[in-house]
PDB file of C-alpha atoms in Angstrom:
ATOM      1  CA  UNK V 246     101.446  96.425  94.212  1.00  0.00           C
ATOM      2  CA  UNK V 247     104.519  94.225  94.994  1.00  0.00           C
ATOM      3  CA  UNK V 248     105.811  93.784  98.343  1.00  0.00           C
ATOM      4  CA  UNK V 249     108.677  91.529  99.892  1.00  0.00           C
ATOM      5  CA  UNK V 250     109.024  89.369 103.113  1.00  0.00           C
ATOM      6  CA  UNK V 251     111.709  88.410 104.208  1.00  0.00           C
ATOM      7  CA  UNK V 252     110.629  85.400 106.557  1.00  0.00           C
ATOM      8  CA  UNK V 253     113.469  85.804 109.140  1.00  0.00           C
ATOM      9  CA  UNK V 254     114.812  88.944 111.246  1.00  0.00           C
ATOM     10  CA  UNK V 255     117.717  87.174 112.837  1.00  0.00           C
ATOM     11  CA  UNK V 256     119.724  83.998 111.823  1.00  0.00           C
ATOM     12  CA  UNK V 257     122.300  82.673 114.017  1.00  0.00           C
ATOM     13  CA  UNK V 258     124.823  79.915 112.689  1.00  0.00           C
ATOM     14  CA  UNK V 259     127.734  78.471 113.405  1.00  0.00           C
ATOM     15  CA  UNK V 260     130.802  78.540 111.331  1.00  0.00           C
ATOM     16  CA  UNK V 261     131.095  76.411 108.624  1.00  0.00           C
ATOM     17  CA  UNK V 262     127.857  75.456 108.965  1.00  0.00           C
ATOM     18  CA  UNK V 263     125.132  75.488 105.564  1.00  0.00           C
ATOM     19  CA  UNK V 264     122.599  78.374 105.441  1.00  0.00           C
ATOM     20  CA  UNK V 265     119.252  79.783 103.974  1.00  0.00           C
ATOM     21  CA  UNK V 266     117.618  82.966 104.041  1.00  0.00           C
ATOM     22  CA  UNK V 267     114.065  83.258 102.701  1.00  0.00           C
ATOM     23  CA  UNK V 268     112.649  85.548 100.788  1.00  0.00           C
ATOM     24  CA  UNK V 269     109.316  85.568  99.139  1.00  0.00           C
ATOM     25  CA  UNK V 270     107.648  87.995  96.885  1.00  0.00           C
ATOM     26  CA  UNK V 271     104.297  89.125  95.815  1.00  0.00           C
ATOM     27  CA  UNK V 272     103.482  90.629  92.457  1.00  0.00           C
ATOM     28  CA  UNK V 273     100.829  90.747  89.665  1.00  0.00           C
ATOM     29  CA  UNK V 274     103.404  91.259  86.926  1.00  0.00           C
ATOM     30  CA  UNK V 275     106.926  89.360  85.594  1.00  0.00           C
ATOM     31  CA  UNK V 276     109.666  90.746  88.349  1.00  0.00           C
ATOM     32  CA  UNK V 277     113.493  91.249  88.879  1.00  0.00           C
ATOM     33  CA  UNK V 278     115.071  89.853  92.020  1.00  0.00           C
ATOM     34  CA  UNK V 279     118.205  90.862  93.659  1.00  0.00           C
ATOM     35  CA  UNK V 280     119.438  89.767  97.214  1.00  0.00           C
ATOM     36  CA  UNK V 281     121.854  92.295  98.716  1.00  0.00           C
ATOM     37  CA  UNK V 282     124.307  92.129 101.809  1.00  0.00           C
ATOM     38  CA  UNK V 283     124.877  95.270 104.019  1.00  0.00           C
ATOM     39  CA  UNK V 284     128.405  95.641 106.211  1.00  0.00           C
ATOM     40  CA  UNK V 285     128.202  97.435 109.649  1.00  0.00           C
ATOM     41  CA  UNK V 286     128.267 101.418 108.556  1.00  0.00           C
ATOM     42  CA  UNK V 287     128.462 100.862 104.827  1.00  0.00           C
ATOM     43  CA  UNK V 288     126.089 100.506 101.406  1.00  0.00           C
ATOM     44  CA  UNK V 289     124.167  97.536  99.752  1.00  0.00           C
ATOM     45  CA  UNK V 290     126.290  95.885  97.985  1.00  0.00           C
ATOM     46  CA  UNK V 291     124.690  93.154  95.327  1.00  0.00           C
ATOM     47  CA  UNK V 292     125.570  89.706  95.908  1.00  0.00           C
ATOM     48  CA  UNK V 293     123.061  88.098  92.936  1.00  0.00           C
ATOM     49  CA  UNK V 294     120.473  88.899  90.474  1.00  0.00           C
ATOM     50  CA  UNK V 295     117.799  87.166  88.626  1.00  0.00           C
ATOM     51  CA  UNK V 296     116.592  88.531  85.349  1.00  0.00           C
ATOM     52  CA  UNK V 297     115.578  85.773  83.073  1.00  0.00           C
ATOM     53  CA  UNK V 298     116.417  82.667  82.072  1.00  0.00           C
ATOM     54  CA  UNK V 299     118.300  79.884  84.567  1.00  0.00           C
ATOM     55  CA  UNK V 300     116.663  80.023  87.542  1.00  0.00           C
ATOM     56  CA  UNK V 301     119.452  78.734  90.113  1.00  0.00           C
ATOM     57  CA  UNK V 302     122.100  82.033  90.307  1.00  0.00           C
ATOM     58  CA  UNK V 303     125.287  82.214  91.444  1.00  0.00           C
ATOM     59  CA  UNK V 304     126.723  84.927  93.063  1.00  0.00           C
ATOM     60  CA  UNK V 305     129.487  86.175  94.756  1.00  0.00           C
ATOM     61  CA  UNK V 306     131.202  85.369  98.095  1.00  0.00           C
ATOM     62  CA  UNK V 307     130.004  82.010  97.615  1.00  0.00           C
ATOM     63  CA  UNK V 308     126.226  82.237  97.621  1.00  0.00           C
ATOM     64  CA  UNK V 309     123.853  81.492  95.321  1.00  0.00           C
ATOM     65  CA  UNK V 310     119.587  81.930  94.922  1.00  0.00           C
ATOM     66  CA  UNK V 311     116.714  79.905  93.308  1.00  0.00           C
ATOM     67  CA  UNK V 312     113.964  81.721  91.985  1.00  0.00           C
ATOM     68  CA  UNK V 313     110.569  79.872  92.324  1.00  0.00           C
ATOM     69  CA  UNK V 314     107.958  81.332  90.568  1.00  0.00           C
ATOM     70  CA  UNK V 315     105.455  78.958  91.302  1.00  0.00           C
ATOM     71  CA  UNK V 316     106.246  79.679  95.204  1.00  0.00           C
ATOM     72  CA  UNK V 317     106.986  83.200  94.634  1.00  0.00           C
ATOM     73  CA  UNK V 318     110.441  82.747  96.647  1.00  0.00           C
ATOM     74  CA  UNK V 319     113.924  83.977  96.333  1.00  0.00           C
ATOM     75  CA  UNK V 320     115.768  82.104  98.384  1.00  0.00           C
ATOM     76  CA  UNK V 321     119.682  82.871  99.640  1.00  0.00           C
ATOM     77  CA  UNK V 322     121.821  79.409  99.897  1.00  0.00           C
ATOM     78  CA  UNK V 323     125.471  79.490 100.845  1.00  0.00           C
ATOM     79  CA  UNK V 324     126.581  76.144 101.795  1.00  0.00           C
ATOM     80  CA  UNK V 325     129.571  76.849 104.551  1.00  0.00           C
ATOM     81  CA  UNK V 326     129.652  80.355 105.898  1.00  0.00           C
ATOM     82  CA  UNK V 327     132.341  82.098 107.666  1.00  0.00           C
ATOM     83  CA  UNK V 328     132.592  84.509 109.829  1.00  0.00           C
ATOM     84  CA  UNK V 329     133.104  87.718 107.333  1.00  0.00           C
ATOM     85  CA  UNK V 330     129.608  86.793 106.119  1.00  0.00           C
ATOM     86  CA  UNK V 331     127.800  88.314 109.050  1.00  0.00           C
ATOM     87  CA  UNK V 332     126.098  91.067 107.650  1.00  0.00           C
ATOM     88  CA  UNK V 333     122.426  92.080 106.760  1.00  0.00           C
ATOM     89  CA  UNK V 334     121.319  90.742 103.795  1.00  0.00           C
ATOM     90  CA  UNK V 335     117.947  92.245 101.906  1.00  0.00           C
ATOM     91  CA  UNK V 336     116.209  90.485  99.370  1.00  0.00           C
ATOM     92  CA  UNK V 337     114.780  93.153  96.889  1.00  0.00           C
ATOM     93  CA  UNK V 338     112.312  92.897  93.686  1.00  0.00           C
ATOM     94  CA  UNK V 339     111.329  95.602  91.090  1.00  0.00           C
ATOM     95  CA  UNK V 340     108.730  94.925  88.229  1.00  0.00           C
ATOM     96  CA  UNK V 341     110.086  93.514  84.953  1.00  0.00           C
ATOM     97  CA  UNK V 342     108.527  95.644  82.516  1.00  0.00           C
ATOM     98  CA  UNK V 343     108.981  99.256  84.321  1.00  0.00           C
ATOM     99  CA  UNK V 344     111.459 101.282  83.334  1.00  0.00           C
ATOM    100  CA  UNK V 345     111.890 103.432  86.541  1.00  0.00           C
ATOM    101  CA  UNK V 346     114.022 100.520  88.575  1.00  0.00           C
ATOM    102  CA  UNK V 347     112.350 101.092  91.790  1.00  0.00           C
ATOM    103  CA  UNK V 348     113.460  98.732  94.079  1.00  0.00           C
ATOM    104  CA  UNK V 349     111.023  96.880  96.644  1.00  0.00           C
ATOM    105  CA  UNK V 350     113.129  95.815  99.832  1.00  0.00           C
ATOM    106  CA  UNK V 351     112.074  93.354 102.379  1.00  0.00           C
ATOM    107  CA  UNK V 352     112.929  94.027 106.075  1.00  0.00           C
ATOM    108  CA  UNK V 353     116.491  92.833 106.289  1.00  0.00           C
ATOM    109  CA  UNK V 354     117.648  89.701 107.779  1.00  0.00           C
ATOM    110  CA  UNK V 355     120.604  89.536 110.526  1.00  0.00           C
ATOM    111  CA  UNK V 356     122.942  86.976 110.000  1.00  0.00           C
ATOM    112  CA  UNK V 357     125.092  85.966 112.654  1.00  0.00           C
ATOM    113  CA  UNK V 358     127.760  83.570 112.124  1.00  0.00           C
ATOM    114  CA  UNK V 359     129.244  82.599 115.660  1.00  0.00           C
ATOM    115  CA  UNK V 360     132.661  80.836 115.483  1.00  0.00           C
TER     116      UNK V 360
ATOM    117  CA  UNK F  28     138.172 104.686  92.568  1.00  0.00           C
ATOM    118  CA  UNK F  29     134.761 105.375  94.525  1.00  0.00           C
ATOM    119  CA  UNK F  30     131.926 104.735  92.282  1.00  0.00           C
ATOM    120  CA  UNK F  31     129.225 106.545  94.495  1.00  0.00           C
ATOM    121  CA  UNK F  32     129.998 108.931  96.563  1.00  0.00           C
ATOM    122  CA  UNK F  33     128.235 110.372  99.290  1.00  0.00           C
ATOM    123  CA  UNK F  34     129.083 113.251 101.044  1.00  0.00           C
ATOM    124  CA  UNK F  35     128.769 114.221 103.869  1.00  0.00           C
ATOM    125  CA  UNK F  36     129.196 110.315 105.673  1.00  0.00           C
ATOM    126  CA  UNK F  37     127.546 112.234 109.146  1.00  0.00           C
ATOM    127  CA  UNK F  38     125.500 115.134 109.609  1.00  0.00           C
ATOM    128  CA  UNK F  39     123.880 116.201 112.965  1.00  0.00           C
ATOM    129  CA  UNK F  40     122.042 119.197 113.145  1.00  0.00           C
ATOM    130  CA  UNK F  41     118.948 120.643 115.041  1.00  0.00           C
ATOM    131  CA  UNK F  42     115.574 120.801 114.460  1.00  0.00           C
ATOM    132  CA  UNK F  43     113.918 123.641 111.863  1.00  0.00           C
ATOM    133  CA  UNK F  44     117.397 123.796 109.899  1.00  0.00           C
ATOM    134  CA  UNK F  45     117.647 123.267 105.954  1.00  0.00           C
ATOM    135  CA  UNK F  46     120.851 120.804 104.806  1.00  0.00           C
ATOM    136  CA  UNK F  47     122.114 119.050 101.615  1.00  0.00           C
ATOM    137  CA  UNK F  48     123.705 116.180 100.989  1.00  0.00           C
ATOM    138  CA  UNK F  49     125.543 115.439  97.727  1.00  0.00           C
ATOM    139  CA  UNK F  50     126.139 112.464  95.812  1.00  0.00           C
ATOM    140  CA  UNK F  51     128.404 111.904  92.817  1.00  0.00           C
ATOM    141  CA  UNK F  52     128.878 108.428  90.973  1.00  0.00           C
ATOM    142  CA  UNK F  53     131.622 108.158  88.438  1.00  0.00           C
ATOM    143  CA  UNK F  54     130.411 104.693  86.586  1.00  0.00           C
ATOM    144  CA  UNK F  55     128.570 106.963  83.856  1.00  0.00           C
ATOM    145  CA  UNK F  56     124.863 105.546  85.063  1.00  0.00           C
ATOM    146  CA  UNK F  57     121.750 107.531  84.070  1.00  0.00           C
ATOM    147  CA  UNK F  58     119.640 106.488  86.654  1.00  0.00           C
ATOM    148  CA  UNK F  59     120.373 107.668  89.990  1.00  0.00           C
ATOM    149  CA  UNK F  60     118.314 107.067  93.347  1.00  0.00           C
ATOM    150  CA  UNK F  61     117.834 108.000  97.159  1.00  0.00           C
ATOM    151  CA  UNK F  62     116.953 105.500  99.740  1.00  0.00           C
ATOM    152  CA  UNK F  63     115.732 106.350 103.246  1.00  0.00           C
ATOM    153  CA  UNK F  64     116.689 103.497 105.890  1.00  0.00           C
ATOM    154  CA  UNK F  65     114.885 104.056 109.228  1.00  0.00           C
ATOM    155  CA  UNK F  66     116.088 102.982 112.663  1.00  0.00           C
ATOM    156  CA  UNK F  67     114.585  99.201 111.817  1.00  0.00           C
ATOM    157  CA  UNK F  68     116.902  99.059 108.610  1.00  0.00           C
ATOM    158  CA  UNK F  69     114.239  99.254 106.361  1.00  0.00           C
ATOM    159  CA  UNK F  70     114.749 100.860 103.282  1.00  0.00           C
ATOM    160  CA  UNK F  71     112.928 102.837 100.894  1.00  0.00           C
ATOM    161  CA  UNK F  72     112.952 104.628  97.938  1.00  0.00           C
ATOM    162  CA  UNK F  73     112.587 108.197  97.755  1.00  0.00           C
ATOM    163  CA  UNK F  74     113.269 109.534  94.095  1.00  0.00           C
ATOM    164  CA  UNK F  75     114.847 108.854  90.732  1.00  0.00           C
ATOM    165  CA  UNK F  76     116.161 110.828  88.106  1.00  0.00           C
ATOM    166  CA  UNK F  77     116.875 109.449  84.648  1.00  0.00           C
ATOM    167  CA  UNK F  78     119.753 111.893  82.589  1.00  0.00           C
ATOM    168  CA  UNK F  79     118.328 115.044  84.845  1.00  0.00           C
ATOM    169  CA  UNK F  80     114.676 113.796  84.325  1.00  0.00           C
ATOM    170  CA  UNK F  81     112.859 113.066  87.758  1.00  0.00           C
ATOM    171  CA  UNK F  82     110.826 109.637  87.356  1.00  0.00           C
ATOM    172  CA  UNK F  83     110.132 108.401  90.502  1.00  0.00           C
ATOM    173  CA  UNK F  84     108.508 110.674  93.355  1.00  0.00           C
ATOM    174  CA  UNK F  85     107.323 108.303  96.201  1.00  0.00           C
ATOM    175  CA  UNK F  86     105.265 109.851  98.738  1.00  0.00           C
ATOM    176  CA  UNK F  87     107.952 112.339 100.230  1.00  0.00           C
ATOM    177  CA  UNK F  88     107.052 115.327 102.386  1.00  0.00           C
ATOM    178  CA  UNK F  89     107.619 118.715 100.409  1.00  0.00           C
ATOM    179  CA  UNK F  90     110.180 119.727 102.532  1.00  0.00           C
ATOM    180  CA  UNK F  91     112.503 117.348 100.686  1.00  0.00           C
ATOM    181  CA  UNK F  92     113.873 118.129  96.997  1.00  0.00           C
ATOM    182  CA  UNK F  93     116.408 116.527  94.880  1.00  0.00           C
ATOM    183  CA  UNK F  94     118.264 118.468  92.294  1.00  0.00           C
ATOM    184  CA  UNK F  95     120.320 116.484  89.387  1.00  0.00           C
ATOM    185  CA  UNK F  96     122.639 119.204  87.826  1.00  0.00           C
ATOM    186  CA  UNK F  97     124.107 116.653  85.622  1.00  0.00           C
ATOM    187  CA  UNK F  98     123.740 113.156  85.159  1.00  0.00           C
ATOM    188  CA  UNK F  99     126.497 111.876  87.509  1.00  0.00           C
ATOM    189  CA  UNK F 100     124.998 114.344  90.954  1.00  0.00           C
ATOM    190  CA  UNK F 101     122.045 114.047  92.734  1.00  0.00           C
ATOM    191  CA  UNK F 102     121.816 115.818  95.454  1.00  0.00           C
ATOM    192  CA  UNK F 103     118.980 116.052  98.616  1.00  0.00           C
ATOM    193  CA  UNK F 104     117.933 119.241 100.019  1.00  0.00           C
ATOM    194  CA  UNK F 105     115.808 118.705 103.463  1.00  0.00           C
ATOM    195  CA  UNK F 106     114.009 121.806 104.681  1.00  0.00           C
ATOM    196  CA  UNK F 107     112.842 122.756 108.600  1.00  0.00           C
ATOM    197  CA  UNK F 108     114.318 119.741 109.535  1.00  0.00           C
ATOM    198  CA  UNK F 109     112.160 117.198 111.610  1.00  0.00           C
ATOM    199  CA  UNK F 110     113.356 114.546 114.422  1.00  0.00           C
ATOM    200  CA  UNK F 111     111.623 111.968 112.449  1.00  0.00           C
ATOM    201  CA  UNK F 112     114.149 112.813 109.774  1.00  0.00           C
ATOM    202  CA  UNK F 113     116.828 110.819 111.480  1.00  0.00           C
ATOM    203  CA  UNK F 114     117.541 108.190 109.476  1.00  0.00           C
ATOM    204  CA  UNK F 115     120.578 106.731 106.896  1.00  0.00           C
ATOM    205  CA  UNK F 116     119.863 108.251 103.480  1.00  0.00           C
ATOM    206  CA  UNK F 117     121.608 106.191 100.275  1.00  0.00           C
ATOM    207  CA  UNK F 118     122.385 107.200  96.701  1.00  0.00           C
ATOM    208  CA  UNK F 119     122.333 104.707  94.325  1.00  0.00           C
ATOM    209  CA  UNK F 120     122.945 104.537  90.509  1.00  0.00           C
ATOM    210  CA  UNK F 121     122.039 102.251  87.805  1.00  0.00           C
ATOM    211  CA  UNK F 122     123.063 102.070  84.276  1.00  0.00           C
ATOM    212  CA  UNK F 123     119.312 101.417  83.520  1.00  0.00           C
ATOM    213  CA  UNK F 124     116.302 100.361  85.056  1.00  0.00           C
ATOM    214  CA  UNK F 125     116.885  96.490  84.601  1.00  0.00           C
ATOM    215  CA  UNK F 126     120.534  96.872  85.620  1.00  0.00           C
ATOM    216  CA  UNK F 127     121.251  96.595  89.404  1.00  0.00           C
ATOM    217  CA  UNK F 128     122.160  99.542  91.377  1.00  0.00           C
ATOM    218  CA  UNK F 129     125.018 100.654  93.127  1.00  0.00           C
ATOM    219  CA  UNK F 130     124.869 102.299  96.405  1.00  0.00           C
ATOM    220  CA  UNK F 131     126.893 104.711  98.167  1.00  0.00           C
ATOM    221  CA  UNK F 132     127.894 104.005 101.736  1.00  0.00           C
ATOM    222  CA  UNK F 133     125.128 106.029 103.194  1.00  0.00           C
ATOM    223  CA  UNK F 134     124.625 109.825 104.932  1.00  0.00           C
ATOM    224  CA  UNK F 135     124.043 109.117 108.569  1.00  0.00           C
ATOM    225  CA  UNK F 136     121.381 112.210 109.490  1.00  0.00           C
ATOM    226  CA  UNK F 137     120.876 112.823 112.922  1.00  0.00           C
ATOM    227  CA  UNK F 138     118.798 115.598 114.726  1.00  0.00           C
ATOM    228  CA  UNK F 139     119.011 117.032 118.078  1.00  0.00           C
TER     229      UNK F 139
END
């Protein structure tokens, strides 16, 4: 079965400042990864994807991931954040080679970007 | 142009009642999902349907059934409503199962 951690509840930061959220998953088969970022009262909306092939993806809003199979990690990189970027963010995997799309979330971490 | 639409955005109700909540997307996906996030954020998935077809069924009480009259609505029908219930439920669609999804902004369900 896979499963996602998301190594961090809560990140503070200060403006400007570089950033990482980690993410690491666990499963038995090839996998898709997707970070997403969630604003105060609204839906996930997706900020990267790895499928295949390069593993350092770019995003929007500035971020990028670097998938690492050999440490089964996903993790979220944005090198100056503002203030607009705090949000939730949730790292999220489903199995390669399924054709159902279920998505596994981890728990969600807080960032906090203080000015 | 809203590409998934939830509706309604809040619903608070008692305890024992049956509701629906509809969702609509307008990208022409044929995969479409509902998420459950609890009080901690955490979200999960409930169902799928692919083009009307149900393919995912994760370990949801009876009380709750989706209905897909067409490939752009899924909708959620909750039974004898329960407090534990309470939670933010998403819609999502997909254009397939290796394509990312697209959520709504969420049903907030609340019960008294």
């Amino acid at each position: 079965a896979q499963s996602v951690t998301q190594l961090d509840s809560q990140v503070p930061v200060f403006e400007e400042a570089p950033v990482e959220l980690r993410c690491n998953y666990s499963s038995s088969v090839s996998v898709y990864l997707f970070w997403y970022v969630q604003y105060p009262n609204q839906g996930l909306q997706l900020l990267l994807k790895y499928l295949s092939g390069s593993t350092l993806v770019k995003g929007i809003n500035g971020f990028e991931a670097e998938f690492n199979k050999s440490q089964t990690s996903f993790h979220l990189r944005k090198p100056s954040v503002h203030i607009s970027d705090t949000a939730e963010y949730f790292c999220a995997v489903s199995e390669g080679s399924s054709n159902t799309g279920k998505l596994i979330f981890g728990q969600g971490t807080t960032l906090q970007v203080k000015p | 142009d809203t590409a998934v639409s939830q509706t309604p955005k809040y619903l608070v109700t008692q305890m024992g009642n049956d509701k629906s909540i509809k969702c609509e997307q307008n990208l022409g996906h044929d995969t479409m999902y509902w998420y459950k996030q609890d009080s901690k954020k955490f979200l999960k998935i409930m169902f799928s349907y692919n083009n009307k077809e149900l393919i995912i069924n994760e370990t949801v009480p009876n009380r709750f059934s989706p209905k897909s009259p067409d490939k752009a609505h899924l909708n959620l029908h909750i039974n004898s409503l329960e407090l534990g219930d309470s939670a933010v439920y998403f819609c999502a669609s997909s254009q397939g199962s290796q394509w990312p999804q697209h959520f709504g902004d969420g049903t907030r369900l609340s019960i008294l």
